[in-house]
mmCIF file with all atom_site columns, C-alpha atoms in Angstrom:
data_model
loop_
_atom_site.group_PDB
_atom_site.id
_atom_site.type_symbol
_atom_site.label_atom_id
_atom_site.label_alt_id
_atom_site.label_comp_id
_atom_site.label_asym_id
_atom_site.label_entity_id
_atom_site.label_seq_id
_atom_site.pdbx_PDB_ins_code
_atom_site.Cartn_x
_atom_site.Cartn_y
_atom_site.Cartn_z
_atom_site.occupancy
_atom_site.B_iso_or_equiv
_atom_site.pdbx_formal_charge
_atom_site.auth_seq_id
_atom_site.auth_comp_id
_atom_site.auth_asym_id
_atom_site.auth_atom_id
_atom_site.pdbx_PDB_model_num
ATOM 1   C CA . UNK A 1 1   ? 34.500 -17.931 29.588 1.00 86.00 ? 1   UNK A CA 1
ATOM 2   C CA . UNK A 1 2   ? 35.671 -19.457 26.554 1.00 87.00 ? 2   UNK A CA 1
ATOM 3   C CA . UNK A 1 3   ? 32.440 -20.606 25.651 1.00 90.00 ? 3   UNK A CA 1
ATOM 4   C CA . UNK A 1 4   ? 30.579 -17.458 26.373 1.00 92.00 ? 4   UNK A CA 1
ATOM 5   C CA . UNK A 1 5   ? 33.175 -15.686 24.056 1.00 93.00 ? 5   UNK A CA 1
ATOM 6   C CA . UNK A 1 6   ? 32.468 -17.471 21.339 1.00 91.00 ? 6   UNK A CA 1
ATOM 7   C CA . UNK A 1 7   ? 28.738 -17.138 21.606 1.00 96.00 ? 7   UNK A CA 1
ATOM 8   C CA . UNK A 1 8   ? 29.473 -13.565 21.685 1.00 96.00 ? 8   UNK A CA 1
ATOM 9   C CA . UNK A 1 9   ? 31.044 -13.653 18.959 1.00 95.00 ? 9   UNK A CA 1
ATOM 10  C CA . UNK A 1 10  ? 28.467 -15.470 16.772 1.00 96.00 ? 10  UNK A CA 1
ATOM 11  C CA . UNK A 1 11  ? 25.608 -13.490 17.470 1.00 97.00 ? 11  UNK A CA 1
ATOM 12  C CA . UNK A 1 12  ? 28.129 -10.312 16.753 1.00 97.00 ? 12  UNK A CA 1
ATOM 13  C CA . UNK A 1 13  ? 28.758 -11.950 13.477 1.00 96.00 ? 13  UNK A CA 1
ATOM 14  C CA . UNK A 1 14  ? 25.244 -12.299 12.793 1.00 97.00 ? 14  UNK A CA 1
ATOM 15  C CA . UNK A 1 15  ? 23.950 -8.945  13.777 1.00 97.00 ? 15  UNK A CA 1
ATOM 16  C CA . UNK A 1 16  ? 22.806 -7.939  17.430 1.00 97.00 ? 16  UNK A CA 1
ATOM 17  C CA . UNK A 1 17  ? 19.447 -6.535  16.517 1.00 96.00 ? 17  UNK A CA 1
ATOM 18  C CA . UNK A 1 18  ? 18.558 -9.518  13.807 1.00 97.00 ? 18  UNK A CA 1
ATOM 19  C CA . UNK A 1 19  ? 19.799 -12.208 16.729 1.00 97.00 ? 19  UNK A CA 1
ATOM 20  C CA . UNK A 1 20  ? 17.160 -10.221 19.344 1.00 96.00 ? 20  UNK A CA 1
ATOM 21  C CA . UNK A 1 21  ? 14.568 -9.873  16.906 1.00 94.00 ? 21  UNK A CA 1
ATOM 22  C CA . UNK A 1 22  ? 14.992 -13.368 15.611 1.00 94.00 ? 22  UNK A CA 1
ATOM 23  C CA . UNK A 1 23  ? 15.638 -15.892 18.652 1.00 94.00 ? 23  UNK A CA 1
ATOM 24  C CA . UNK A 1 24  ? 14.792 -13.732 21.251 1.00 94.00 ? 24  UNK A CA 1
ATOM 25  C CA . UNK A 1 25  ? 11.858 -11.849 21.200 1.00 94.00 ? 25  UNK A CA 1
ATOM 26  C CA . UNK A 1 26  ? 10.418 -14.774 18.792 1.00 90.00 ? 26  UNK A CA 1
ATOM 27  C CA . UNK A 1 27  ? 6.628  -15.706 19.109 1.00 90.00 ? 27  UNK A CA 1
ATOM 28  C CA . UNK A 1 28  ? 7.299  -18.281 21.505 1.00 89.00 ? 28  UNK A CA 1
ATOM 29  C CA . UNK A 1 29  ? 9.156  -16.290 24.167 1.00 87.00 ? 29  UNK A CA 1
ATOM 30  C CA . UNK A 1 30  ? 6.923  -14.930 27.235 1.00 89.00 ? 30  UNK A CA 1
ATOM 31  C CA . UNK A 1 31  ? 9.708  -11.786 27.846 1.00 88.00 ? 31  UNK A CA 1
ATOM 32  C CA . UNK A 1 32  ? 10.453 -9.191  25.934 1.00 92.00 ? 32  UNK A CA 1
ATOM 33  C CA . UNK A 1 33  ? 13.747 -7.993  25.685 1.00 95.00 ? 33  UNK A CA 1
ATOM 34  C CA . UNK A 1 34  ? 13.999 -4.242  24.838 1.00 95.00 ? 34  UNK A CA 1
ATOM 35  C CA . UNK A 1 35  ? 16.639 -2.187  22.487 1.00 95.00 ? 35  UNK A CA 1
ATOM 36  C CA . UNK A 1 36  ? 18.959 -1.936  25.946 1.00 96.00 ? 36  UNK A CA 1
ATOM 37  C CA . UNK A 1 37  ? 20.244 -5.573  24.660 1.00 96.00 ? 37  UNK A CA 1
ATOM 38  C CA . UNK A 1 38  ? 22.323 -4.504  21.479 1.00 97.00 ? 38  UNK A CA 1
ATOM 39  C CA . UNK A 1 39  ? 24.687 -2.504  23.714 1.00 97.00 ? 39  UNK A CA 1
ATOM 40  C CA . UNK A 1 40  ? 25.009 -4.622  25.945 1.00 97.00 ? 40  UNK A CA 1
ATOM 41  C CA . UNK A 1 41  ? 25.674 -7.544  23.687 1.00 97.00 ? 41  UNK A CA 1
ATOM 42  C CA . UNK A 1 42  ? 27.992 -5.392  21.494 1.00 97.00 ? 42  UNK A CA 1
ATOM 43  C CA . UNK A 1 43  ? 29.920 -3.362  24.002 1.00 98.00 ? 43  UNK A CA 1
ATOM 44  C CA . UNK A 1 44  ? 29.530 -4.591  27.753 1.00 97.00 ? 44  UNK A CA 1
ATOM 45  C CA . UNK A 1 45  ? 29.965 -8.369  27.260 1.00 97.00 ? 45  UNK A CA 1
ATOM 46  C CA . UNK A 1 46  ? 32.681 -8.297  24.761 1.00 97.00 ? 46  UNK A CA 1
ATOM 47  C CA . UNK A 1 47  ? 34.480 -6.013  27.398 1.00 97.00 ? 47  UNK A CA 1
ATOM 48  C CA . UNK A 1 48  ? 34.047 -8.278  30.524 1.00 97.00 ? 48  UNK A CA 1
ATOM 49  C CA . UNK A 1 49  ? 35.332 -11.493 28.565 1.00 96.00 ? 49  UNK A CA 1
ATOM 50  C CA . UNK A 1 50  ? 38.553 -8.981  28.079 1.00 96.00 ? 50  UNK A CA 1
ATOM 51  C CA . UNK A 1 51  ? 38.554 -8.067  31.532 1.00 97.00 ? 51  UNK A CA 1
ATOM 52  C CA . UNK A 1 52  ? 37.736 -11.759 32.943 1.00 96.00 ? 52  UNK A CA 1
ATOM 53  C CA . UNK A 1 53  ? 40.696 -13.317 30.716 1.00 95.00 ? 53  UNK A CA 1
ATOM 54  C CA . UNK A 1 54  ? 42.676 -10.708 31.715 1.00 96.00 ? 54  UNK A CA 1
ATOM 55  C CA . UNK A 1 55  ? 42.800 -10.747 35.053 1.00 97.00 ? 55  UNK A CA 1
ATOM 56  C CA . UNK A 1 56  ? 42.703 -14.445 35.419 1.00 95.00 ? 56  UNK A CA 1
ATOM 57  C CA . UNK A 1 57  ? 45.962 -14.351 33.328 1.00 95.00 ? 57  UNK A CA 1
ATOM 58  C CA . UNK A 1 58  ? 47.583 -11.079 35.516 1.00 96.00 ? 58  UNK A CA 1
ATOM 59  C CA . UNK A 1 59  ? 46.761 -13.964 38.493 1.00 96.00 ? 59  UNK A CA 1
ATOM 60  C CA . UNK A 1 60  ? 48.591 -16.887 37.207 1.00 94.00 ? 60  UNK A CA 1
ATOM 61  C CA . UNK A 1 61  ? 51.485 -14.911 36.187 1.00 94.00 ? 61  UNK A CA 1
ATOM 62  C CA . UNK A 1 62  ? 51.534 -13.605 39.905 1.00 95.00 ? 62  UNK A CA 1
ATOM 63  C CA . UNK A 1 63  ? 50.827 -17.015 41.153 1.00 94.00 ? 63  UNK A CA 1
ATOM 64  C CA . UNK A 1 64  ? 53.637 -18.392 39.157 1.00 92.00 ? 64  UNK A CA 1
ATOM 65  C CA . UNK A 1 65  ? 56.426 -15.976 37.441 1.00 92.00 ? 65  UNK A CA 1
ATOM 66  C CA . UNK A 1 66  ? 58.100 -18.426 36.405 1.00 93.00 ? 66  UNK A CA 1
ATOM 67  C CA . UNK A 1 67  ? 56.150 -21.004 34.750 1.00 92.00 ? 67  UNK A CA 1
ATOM 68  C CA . UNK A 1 68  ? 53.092 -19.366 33.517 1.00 92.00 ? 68  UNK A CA 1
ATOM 69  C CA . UNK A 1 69  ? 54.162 -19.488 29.665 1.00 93.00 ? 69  UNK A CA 1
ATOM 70  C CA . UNK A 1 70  ? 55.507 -22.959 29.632 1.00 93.00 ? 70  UNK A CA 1
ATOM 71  C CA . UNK A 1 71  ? 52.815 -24.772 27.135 1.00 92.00 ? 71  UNK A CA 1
ATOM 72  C CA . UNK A 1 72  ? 52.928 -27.977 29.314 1.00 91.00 ? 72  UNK A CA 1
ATOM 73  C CA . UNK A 1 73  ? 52.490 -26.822 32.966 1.00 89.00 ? 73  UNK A CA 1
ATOM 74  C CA . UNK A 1 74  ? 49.670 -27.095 34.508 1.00 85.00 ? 74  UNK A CA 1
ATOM 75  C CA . UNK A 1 75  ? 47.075 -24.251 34.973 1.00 85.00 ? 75  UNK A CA 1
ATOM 76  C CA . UNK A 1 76  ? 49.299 -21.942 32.982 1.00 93.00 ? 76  UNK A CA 1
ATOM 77  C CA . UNK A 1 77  ? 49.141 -19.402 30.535 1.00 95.00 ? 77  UNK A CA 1
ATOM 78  C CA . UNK A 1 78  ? 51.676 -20.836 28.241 1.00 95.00 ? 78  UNK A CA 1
ATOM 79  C CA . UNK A 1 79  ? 49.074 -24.403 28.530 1.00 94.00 ? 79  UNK A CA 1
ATOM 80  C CA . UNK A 1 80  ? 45.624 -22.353 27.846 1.00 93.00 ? 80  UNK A CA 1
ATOM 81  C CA . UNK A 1 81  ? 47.297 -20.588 25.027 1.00 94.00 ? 81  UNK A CA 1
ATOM 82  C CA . UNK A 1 82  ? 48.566 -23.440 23.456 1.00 95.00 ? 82  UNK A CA 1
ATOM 83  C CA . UNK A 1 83  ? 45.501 -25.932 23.906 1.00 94.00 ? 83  UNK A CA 1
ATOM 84  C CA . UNK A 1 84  ? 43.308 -23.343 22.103 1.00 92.00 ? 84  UNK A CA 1
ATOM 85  C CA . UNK A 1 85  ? 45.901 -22.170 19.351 1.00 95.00 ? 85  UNK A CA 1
ATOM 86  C CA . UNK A 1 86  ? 45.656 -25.980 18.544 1.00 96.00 ? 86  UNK A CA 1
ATOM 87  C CA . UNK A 1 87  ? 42.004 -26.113 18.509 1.00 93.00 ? 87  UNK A CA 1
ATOM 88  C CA . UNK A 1 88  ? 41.491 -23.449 16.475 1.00 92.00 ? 88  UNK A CA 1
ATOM 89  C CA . UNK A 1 89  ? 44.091 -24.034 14.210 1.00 96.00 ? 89  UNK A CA 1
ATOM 90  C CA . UNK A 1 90  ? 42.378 -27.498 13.821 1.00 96.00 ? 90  UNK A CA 1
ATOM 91  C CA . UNK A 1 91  ? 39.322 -26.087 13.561 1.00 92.00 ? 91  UNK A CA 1
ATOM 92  C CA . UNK A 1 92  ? 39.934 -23.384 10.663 1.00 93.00 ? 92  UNK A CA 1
ATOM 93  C CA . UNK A 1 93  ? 41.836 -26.388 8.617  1.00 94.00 ? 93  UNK A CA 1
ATOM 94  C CA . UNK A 1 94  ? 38.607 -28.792 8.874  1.00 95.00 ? 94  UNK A CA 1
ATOM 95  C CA . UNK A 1 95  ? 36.390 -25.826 8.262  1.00 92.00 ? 95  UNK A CA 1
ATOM 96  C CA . UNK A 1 96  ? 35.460 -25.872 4.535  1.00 87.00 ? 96  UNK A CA 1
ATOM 97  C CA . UNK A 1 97  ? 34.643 -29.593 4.600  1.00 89.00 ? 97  UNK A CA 1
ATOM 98  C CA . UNK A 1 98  ? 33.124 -29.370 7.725  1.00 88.00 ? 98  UNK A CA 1
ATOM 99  C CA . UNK A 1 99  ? 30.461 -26.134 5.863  1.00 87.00 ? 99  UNK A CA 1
ATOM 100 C CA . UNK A 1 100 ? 30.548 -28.474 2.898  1.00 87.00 ? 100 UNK A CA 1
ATOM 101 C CA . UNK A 1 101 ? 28.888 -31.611 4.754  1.00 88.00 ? 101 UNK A CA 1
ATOM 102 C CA . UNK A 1 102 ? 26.562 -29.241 6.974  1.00 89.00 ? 102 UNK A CA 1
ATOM 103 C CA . UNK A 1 103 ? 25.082 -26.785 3.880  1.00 87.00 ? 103 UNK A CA 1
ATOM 104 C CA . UNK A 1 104 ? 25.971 -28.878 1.528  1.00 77.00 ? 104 UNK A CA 1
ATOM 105 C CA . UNK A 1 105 ? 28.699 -28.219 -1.960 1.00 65.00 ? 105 UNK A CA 1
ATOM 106 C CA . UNK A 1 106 ? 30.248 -24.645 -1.742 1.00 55.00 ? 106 UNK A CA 1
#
């Protein structure tokens, strides 16, 4: 989920139409994918990774009332929450030398 999210999220940030037009109804592709994908991409997706997340949370909070915010229980909230706070946060601090190495001098 939290990999499709993020994908999402890219090809939001780069434009819907440009990403379909670009990568994938390219030259080399044998299907072509019609103007139903932008809304699709842009509203439907972005609204089941809410709804997916969601509910999986609403069940481990019913699974476990107690324990579903502590950061180091397993298969908890609190645990999911805290392992991607810290990769973000990781990931935003390394991300201007990371851009610098990869496109070169900013």
């Amino acid at each position: 989920m939290i990999s499709g999210a993020f994908s999402t999220f890219a090809v939001l940030r780069f434009g819907v139409g440009r990403f379909r037009e670009a990568y994938v109804n390219s030259e080399d592709s044998d299907l072509v994918v019609g103007r139903w994908y932008v809304p699709l991409v842009k509203y439907l997706i972005p609204m089941e990774i809410v709804a997916l997340i969601g509910w999986w949370f609403w069940a481990v909070i019913l699974a476990d009332p107690d324990g579903w915010w502590k950061p180091f229980h397993v298969e908890s909230v609190g645990t999911c929450l805290f392992q991607w706070g810290t990769v973000l946060l990781v990931l935003i601090v390394l991300n201007r030398g990371i851009a610098r190495k990869t496109l070169g001098e900013l």
